GROMACS .gro file of C-alpha atoms in nm:
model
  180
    1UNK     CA    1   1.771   0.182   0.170
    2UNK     CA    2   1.570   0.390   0.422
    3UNK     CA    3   1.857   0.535   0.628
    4UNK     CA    4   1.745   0.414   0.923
    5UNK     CA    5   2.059   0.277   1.015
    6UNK     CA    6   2.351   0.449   0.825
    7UNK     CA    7   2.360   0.669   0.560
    8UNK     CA    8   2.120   0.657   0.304
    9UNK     CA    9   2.217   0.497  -0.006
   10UNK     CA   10   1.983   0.349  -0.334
   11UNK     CA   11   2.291   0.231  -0.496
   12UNK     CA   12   2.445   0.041  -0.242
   13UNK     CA   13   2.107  -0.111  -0.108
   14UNK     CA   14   2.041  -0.208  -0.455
   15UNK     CA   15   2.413  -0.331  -0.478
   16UNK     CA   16   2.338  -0.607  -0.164
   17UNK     CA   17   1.950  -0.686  -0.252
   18UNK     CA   18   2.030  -0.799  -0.579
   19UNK     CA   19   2.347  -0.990  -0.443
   20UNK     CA   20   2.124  -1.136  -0.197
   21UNK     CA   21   1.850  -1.166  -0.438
   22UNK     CA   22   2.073  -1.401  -0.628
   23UNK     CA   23   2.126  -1.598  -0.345
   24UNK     CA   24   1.749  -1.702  -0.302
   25UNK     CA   25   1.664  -1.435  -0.074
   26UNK     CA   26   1.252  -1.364  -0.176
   27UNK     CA   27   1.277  -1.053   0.052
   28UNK     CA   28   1.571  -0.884  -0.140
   29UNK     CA   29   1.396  -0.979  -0.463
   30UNK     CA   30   1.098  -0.778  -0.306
   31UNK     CA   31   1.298  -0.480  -0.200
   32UNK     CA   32   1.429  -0.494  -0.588
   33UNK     CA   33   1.078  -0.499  -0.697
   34UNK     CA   34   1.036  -0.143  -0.516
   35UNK     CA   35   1.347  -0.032  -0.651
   36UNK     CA   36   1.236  -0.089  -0.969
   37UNK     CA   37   0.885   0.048  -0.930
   38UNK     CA   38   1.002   0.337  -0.841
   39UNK     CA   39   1.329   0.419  -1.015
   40UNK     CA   40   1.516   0.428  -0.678
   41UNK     CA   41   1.865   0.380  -0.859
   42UNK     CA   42   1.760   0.640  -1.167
   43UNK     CA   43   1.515   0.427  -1.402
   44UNK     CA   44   1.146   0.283  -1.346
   45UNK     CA   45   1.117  -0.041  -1.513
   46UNK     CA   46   0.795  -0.205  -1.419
   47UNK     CA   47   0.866  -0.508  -1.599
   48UNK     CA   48   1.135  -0.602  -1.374
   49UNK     CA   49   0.970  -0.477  -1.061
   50UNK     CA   50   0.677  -0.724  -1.154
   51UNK     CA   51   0.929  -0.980  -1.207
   52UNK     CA   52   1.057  -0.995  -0.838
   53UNK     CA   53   0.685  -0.905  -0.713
   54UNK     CA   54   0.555  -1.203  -0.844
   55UNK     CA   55   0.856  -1.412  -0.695
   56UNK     CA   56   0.761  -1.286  -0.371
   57UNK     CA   57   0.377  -1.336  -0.395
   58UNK     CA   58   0.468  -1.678  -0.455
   59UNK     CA   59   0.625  -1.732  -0.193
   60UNK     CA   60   0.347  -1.548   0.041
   61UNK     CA   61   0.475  -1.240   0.081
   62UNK     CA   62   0.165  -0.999   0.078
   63UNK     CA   63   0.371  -0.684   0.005
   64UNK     CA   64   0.426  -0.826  -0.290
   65UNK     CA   65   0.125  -0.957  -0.387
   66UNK     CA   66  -0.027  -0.545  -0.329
   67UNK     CA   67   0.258  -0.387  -0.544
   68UNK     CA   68   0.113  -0.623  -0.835
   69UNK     CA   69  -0.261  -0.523  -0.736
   70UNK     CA   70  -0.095  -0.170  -0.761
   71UNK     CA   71   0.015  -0.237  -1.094
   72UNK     CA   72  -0.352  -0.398  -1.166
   73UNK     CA   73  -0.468  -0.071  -1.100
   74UNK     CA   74  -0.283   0.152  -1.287
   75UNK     CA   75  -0.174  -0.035  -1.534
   76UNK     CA   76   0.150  -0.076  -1.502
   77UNK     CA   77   0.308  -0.361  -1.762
   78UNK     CA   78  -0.006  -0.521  -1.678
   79UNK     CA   79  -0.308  -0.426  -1.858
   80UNK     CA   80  -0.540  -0.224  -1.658
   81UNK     CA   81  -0.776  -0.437  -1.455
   82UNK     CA   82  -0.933  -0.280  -1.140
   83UNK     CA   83  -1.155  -0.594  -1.063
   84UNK     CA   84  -0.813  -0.769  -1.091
   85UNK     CA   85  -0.663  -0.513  -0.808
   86UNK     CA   86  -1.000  -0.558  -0.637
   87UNK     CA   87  -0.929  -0.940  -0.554
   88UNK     CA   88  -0.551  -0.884  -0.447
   89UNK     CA   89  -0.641  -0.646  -0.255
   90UNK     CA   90  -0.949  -0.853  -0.119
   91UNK     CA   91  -0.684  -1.159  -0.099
   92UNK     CA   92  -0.417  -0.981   0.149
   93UNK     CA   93  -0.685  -0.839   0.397
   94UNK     CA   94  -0.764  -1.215   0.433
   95UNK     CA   95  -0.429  -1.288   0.470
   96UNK     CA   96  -0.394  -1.016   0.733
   97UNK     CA   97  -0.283  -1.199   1.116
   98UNK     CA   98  -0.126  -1.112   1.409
   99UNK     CA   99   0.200  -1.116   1.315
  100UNK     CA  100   0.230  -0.918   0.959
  101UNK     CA  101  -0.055  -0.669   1.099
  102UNK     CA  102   0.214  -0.441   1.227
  103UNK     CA  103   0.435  -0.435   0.941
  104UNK     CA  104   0.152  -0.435   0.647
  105UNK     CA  105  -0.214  -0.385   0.786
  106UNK     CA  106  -0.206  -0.017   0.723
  107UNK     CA  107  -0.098  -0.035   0.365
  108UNK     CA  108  -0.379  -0.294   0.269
  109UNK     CA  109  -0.647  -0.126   0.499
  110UNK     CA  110  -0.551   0.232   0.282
  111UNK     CA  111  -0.573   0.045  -0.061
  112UNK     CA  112  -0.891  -0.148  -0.010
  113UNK     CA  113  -1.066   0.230   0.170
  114UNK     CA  114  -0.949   0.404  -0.184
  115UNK     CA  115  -1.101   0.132  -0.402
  116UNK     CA  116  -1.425   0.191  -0.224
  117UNK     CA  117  -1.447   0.522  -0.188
  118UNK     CA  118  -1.323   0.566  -0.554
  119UNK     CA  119  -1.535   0.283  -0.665
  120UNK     CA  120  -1.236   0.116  -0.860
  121UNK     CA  121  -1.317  -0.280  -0.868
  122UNK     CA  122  -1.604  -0.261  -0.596
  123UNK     CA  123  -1.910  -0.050  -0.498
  124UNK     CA  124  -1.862   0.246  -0.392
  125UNK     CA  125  -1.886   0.232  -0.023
  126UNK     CA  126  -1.824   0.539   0.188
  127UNK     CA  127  -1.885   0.407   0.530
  128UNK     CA  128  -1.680   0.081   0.440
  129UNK     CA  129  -1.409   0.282   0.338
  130UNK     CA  130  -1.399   0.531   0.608
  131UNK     CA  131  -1.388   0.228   0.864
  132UNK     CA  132  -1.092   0.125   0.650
  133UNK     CA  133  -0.912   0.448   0.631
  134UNK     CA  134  -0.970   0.448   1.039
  135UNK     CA  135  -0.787   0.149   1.046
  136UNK     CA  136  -0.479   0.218   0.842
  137UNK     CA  137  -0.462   0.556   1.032
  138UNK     CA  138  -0.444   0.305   1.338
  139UNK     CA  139  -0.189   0.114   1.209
  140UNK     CA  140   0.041   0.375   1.031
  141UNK     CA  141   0.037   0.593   1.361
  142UNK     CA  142   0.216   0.254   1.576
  143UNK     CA  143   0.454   0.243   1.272
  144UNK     CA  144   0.567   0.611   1.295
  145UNK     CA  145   0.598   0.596   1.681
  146UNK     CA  146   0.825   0.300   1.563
  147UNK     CA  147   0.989   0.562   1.380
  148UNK     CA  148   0.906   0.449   0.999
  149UNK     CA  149   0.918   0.829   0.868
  150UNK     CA  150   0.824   0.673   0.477
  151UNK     CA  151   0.462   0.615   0.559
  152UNK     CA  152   0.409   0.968   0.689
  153UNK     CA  153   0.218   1.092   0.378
  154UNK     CA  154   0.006   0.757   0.374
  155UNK     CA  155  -0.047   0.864   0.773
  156UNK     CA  156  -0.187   1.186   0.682
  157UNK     CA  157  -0.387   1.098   0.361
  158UNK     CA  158  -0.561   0.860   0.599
  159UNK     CA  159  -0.682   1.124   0.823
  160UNK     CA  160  -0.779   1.380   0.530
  161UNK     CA  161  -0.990   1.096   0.362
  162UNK     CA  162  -1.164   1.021   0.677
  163UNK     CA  163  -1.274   1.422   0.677
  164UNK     CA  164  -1.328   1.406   0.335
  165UNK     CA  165  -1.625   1.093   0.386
  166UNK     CA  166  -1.708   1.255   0.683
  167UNK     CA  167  -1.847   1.588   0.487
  168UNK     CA  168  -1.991   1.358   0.248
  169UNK     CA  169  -2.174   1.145   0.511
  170UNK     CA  170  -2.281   1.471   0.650
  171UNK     CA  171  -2.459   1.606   0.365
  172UNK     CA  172  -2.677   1.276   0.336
  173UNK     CA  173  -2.817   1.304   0.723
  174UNK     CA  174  -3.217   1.363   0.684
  175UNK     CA  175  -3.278   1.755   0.832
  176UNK     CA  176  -3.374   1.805   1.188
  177UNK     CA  177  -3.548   2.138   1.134
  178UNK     CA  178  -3.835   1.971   1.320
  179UNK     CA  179  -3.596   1.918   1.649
  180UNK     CA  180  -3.662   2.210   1.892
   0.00000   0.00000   0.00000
């Protein structure tokens, strides 16, 4: 799928996921659910990508459970409902640990910092959401020095939004003409 290891090949990848898929595998039937969402083998079909989210939500997998507070947002199959991406969102940074940190922190961390800077689902919070766009910077920056090239967009995007609250904060600071 990524390349990683090999050559890099949608078909194929899709090929063994959904083989595996079949098999009872709820992490193949997640990887499906990206392929779907977005069109990796030629077509976007959200209806089936929500169909193998939601069999991986149930069965705890919190990258699942985002990509449906993803299509929440935007309202993909779904109807629109950012109060409804809100709580998912809400639901895997409590669901957050030690252990799935590494792999997923960054990518809940970045969507719950753009629902509060944006305001979608929540109050618009500029200091929350710059000390959650801090943290998925964190986060993505151990996963590329693991060598996960995908998230380097999300890496940057993560830095820019930080400057971008940052000129915002800036331009609420009470003057200090007064200060010789």
């Amino acid at each position: 799928y990524t390349g990683r290891i090999g050559e890099q090949n949608y078909e194929k990848a899709f090929y063994y996921y959904e083989m595996s898929a079949k098999l009872g595998n709820r992490q193949a039937q997640e990887n499906l659910g990206y392929c779907w969402y977005y069109g990796r083998t030629g077509t976007v079909d959200y209806e089936k990508a929500y169909h193998y989210f939601i069999k991986g939500a149930l069965d705890n997998h919190l990258i699942s459970l985002y990509k449906i507070g993803d299509m929440y947002k935007n309202g993909y199959y779904v109807e629109k409902d950012e109060k409804e991406a809100w709580c998912i969102y809400k639901h895997c940074l409590d669901g957050l640990n030690e252990e799935n940190t590494p792999i997923l922190g960054a990518d809940v961390h970045i969507r719950i910092a753009d629902c509060l800077f944006d305001g979608v689902g929540a109050e618009k919070n500029l200091q929350a959401a710059l000390a959650h766009y801090q943290v998925a910077e964190r986060l993505y920056w151990l996963r590329l020095q693991d060598g996960d090239f995908l998230i380097k967009k999300q890496f940057e995007r993560s830095v820019e939004m930080q400057e971008k609250i940052r000129v915002e904060l800036r331009k609420g600071l009470p003057g200090f003409e007064w200060v010789k």
